[in-house]
């Protein structure tokens, strides 16, 4: 199998946001696809390369891993036991970058919804949240 991601791009991916195409992201994509929406993935020309973009609706969905993005008050988001300072710095930087990206997107008139990995535990609630945000196709 050939690896189509350049090493540099890969380290960028790992550094910035953790892996793409995570399980939560795949789940959400299939849900909104079933709801009848068209969307684009990982749009690099927008701030932060948002995971899911619905250009026609002016809406963006960010699917965040709780650990990488430092979900507050979340069990999945605790700091590792070793290299605490390293991780603290890194995750704080990720959170700051998320905030900056959201602000930049909003500045460009995009609506932004953040979905956290842990929200997949309650699929019914998550589906309602997505429907409420997206409205009708
Ligand atoms: Zn969480």
mmCIF file of C-alpha atoms and ligand atoms in Angstrom:
data_model
loop_
_atom_site.group_PDB
_atom_site.id
_atom_site.type_symbol
_atom_site.label_atom_id
_atom_site.label_comp_id
_atom_site.label_asym_id
_atom_site.label_seq_id
_atom_site.Cartn_x
_atom_site.Cartn_y
_atom_site.Cartn_z
ATOM 1 C CA UNK A 1 0.000 0.000 0.000
ATOM 2 C CA UNK A 2 1.356 3.410 -0.894
ATOM 3 C CA UNK A 3 1.265 6.186 1.589
ATOM 4 C CA UNK A 4 -0.193 9.251 -0.069
ATOM 5 C CA UNK A 5 0.391 11.592 2.848
ATOM 6 C CA UNK A 6 3.750 13.313 2.640
ATOM 7 C CA UNK A 7 5.821 12.907 5.797
ATOM 8 C CA UNK A 8 5.767 16.640 6.379
ATOM 9 C CA UNK A 9 2.027 16.808 6.029
ATOM 10 C CA UNK A 10 1.705 13.843 8.324
ATOM 11 C CA UNK A 11 3.680 15.483 11.093
ATOM 12 C CA UNK A 12 1.587 18.591 10.586
ATOM 13 C CA UNK A 13 -1.526 16.517 11.029
ATOM 14 C CA UNK A 14 -0.231 14.844 14.140
ATOM 15 C CA UNK A 15 1.005 18.087 15.569
ATOM 16 C CA UNK A 16 -2.092 20.112 15.000
ATOM 17 C CA UNK A 17 -5.116 18.045 15.565
ATOM 18 C CA UNK A 18 -4.421 14.365 15.878
ATOM 19 C CA UNK A 19 -5.507 11.962 13.196
ATOM 20 C CA UNK A 20 -8.049 12.755 10.503
ATOM 21 C CA UNK A 21 -10.915 10.485 9.577
ATOM 22 C CA UNK A 22 -11.523 9.403 13.122
ATOM 23 C CA UNK A 23 -14.440 7.219 14.067
ATOM 24 C CA UNK A 24 -16.539 10.115 15.403
ATOM 25 C CA UNK A 25 -15.962 12.005 12.182
ATOM 26 C CA UNK A 26 -16.975 9.058 10.039
ATOM 27 C CA UNK A 27 -20.115 8.564 12.101
ATOM 28 C CA UNK A 28 -21.136 12.204 11.801
ATOM 29 C CA UNK A 29 -20.466 12.255 8.076
ATOM 30 C CA UNK A 30 -22.705 9.269 7.513
ATOM 31 C CA UNK A 31 -25.441 10.810 9.676
ATOM 32 C CA UNK A 32 -25.537 14.111 7.851
ATOM 33 C CA UNK A 33 -25.272 12.308 4.540
ATOM 34 C CA UNK A 34 -28.378 10.325 5.487
ATOM 35 C CA UNK A 35 -30.086 13.575 6.415
ATOM 36 C CA UNK A 36 -29.550 14.619 2.801
ATOM 37 C CA UNK A 37 -26.736 17.141 3.113
ATOM 38 C CA UNK A 38 -23.849 17.652 0.752
ATOM 39 C CA UNK A 39 -20.564 18.529 2.315
ATOM 40 C CA UNK A 40 -16.841 18.782 1.765
ATOM 41 C CA UNK A 41 -14.102 17.398 3.950
ATOM 42 C CA UNK A 42 -10.978 18.988 5.392
ATOM 43 C CA UNK A 43 -11.183 22.217 3.450
ATOM 44 C CA UNK A 44 -7.666 23.574 3.568
ATOM 45 C CA UNK A 45 -8.444 27.058 2.356
ATOM 46 C CA UNK A 46 -10.519 27.740 5.468
ATOM 47 C CA UNK A 47 -8.966 28.541 8.855
ATOM 48 C CA UNK A 48 -7.940 25.371 10.684
ATOM 49 C CA UNK A 49 -8.916 23.058 7.807
ATOM 50 C CA UNK A 50 -12.407 22.327 9.157
ATOM 51 C CA UNK A 51 -13.425 18.658 9.168
ATOM 52 C CA UNK A 52 -16.851 19.022 7.570
ATOM 53 C CA UNK A 53 -17.947 22.018 5.506
ATOM 54 C CA UNK A 54 -21.408 22.637 4.068
ATOM 55 C CA UNK A 55 -20.668 25.422 1.593
ATOM 56 C CA UNK A 56 -24.254 25.951 0.471
ATOM 57 C CA UNK A 57 -25.397 26.457 4.055
ATOM 58 C CA UNK A 58 -22.404 28.435 5.231
ATOM 59 C CA UNK A 59 -21.900 25.946 8.010
ATOM 60 C CA UNK A 60 -18.917 24.125 9.420
ATOM 61 C CA UNK A 61 -18.749 21.161 11.780
ATOM 62 C CA UNK A 62 -15.626 20.579 13.810
ATOM 63 C CA UNK A 63 -15.258 17.064 15.165
ATOM 64 C CA UNK A 64 -12.929 17.190 18.124
ATOM 65 C CA UNK A 65 -11.140 14.392 19.885
ATOM 66 C CA UNK A 66 -11.583 15.108 23.597
ATOM 67 C CA UNK A 67 -7.930 14.515 24.413
ATOM 68 C CA UNK A 68 -6.320 16.449 21.567
ATOM 69 C CA UNK A 69 -8.606 19.414 21.859
ATOM 70 C CA UNK A 70 -8.723 19.515 25.635
ATOM 71 C CA UNK A 71 -12.447 19.032 26.205
ATOM 72 C CA UNK A 72 -13.243 20.712 29.529
ATOM 73 C CA UNK A 73 -14.704 18.597 32.320
ATOM 74 C CA UNK A 74 -14.461 15.482 30.194
ATOM 75 C CA UNK A 75 -13.171 12.110 31.377
ATOM 76 C CA UNK A 76 -11.492 11.436 28.053
ATOM 77 C CA UNK A 77 -9.480 14.626 28.254
ATOM 78 C CA UNK A 78 -7.192 14.068 31.243
ATOM 79 C CA UNK A 79 -3.470 14.679 31.016
ATOM 80 C CA UNK A 80 -1.147 11.663 30.615
ATOM 81 C CA UNK A 81 0.764 10.694 33.759
ATOM 82 C CA UNK A 82 4.192 11.257 32.234
ATOM 83 C CA UNK A 83 5.577 14.346 30.495
ATOM 84 C CA UNK A 84 2.822 16.362 32.114
ATOM 85 C CA UNK A 85 4.324 19.727 31.258
ATOM 86 C CA UNK A 86 4.870 18.772 27.645
ATOM 87 C CA UNK A 87 1.280 17.664 27.243
ATOM 88 C CA UNK A 88 -0.105 20.596 29.167
ATOM 89 C CA UNK A 89 1.675 23.017 26.841
ATOM 90 C CA UNK A 90 0.734 21.119 23.740
ATOM 91 C CA UNK A 91 -2.923 20.769 24.602
ATOM 92 C CA UNK A 92 -3.221 24.371 25.732
ATOM 93 C CA UNK A 93 -1.761 25.374 22.378
ATOM 94 C CA UNK A 94 -4.300 23.194 20.592
ATOM 95 C CA UNK A 95 -7.160 24.804 22.514
ATOM 96 C CA UNK A 96 -5.875 28.262 21.737
ATOM 97 C CA UNK A 97 -5.564 27.390 18.060
ATOM 98 C CA UNK A 98 -9.116 26.013 18.047
ATOM 99 C CA UNK A 99 -10.414 29.259 19.503
ATOM 100 C CA UNK A 100 -8.505 31.300 16.948
ATOM 101 C CA UNK A 101 -9.767 29.167 14.089
ATOM 102 C CA UNK A 102 -13.369 29.434 15.249
ATOM 103 C CA UNK A 103 -13.038 33.203 15.584
ATOM 104 C CA UNK A 104 -11.558 33.393 12.079
ATOM 105 C CA UNK A 105 -14.352 31.244 10.632
ATOM 106 C CA UNK A 106 -17.017 33.336 12.345
ATOM 107 C CA UNK A 107 -15.268 36.423 10.999
ATOM 108 C CA UNK A 108 -15.695 34.972 7.516
ATOM 109 C CA UNK A 109 -19.429 34.555 8.235
ATOM 110 C CA UNK A 110 -19.375 30.808 8.753
ATOM 111 C CA UNK A 111 -21.536 29.190 11.386
ATOM 112 C CA UNK A 112 -19.553 26.753 13.482
ATOM 113 C CA UNK A 113 -20.654 23.708 15.442
ATOM 114 C CA UNK A 114 -18.215 21.737 17.552
ATOM 115 C CA UNK A 115 -18.966 18.082 18.194
ATOM 116 C CA UNK A 116 -16.929 16.245 20.802
ATOM 117 C CA UNK A 117 -15.892 12.628 20.567
ATOM 118 C CA UNK A 118 -17.620 11.825 23.880
ATOM 119 C CA UNK A 119 -20.957 13.014 22.494
ATOM 120 C CA UNK A 120 -21.104 9.866 20.404
ATOM 121 C CA UNK A 121 -21.962 7.943 23.530
ATOM 122 C CA UNK A 122 -25.447 9.367 23.237
ATOM 123 C CA UNK A 123 -26.256 8.984 19.566
ATOM 124 C CA UNK A 124 -29.873 10.123 19.887
ATOM 125 C CA UNK A 125 -28.876 13.358 21.529
ATOM 126 C CA UNK A 126 -26.106 13.947 19.017
ATOM 127 C CA UNK A 127 -28.492 13.394 16.102
ATOM 128 C CA UNK A 128 -30.878 15.959 17.584
ATOM 129 C CA UNK A 129 -28.031 18.412 17.980
ATOM 130 C CA UNK A 130 -26.992 17.930 14.333
ATOM 131 C CA UNK A 131 -30.584 18.300 13.102
ATOM 132 C CA UNK A 132 -31.094 21.436 15.133
ATOM 133 C CA UNK A 133 -27.903 22.968 13.776
ATOM 134 C CA UNK A 134 -28.370 21.962 10.160
ATOM 135 C CA UNK A 135 -32.099 22.395 9.719
ATOM 136 C CA UNK A 136 -33.406 21.020 6.444
ATOM 137 C CA UNK A 137 -31.210 20.288 3.427
HETATM 138 ZN ZN1 LIG B 1 -15.323 14.965 25.787
#
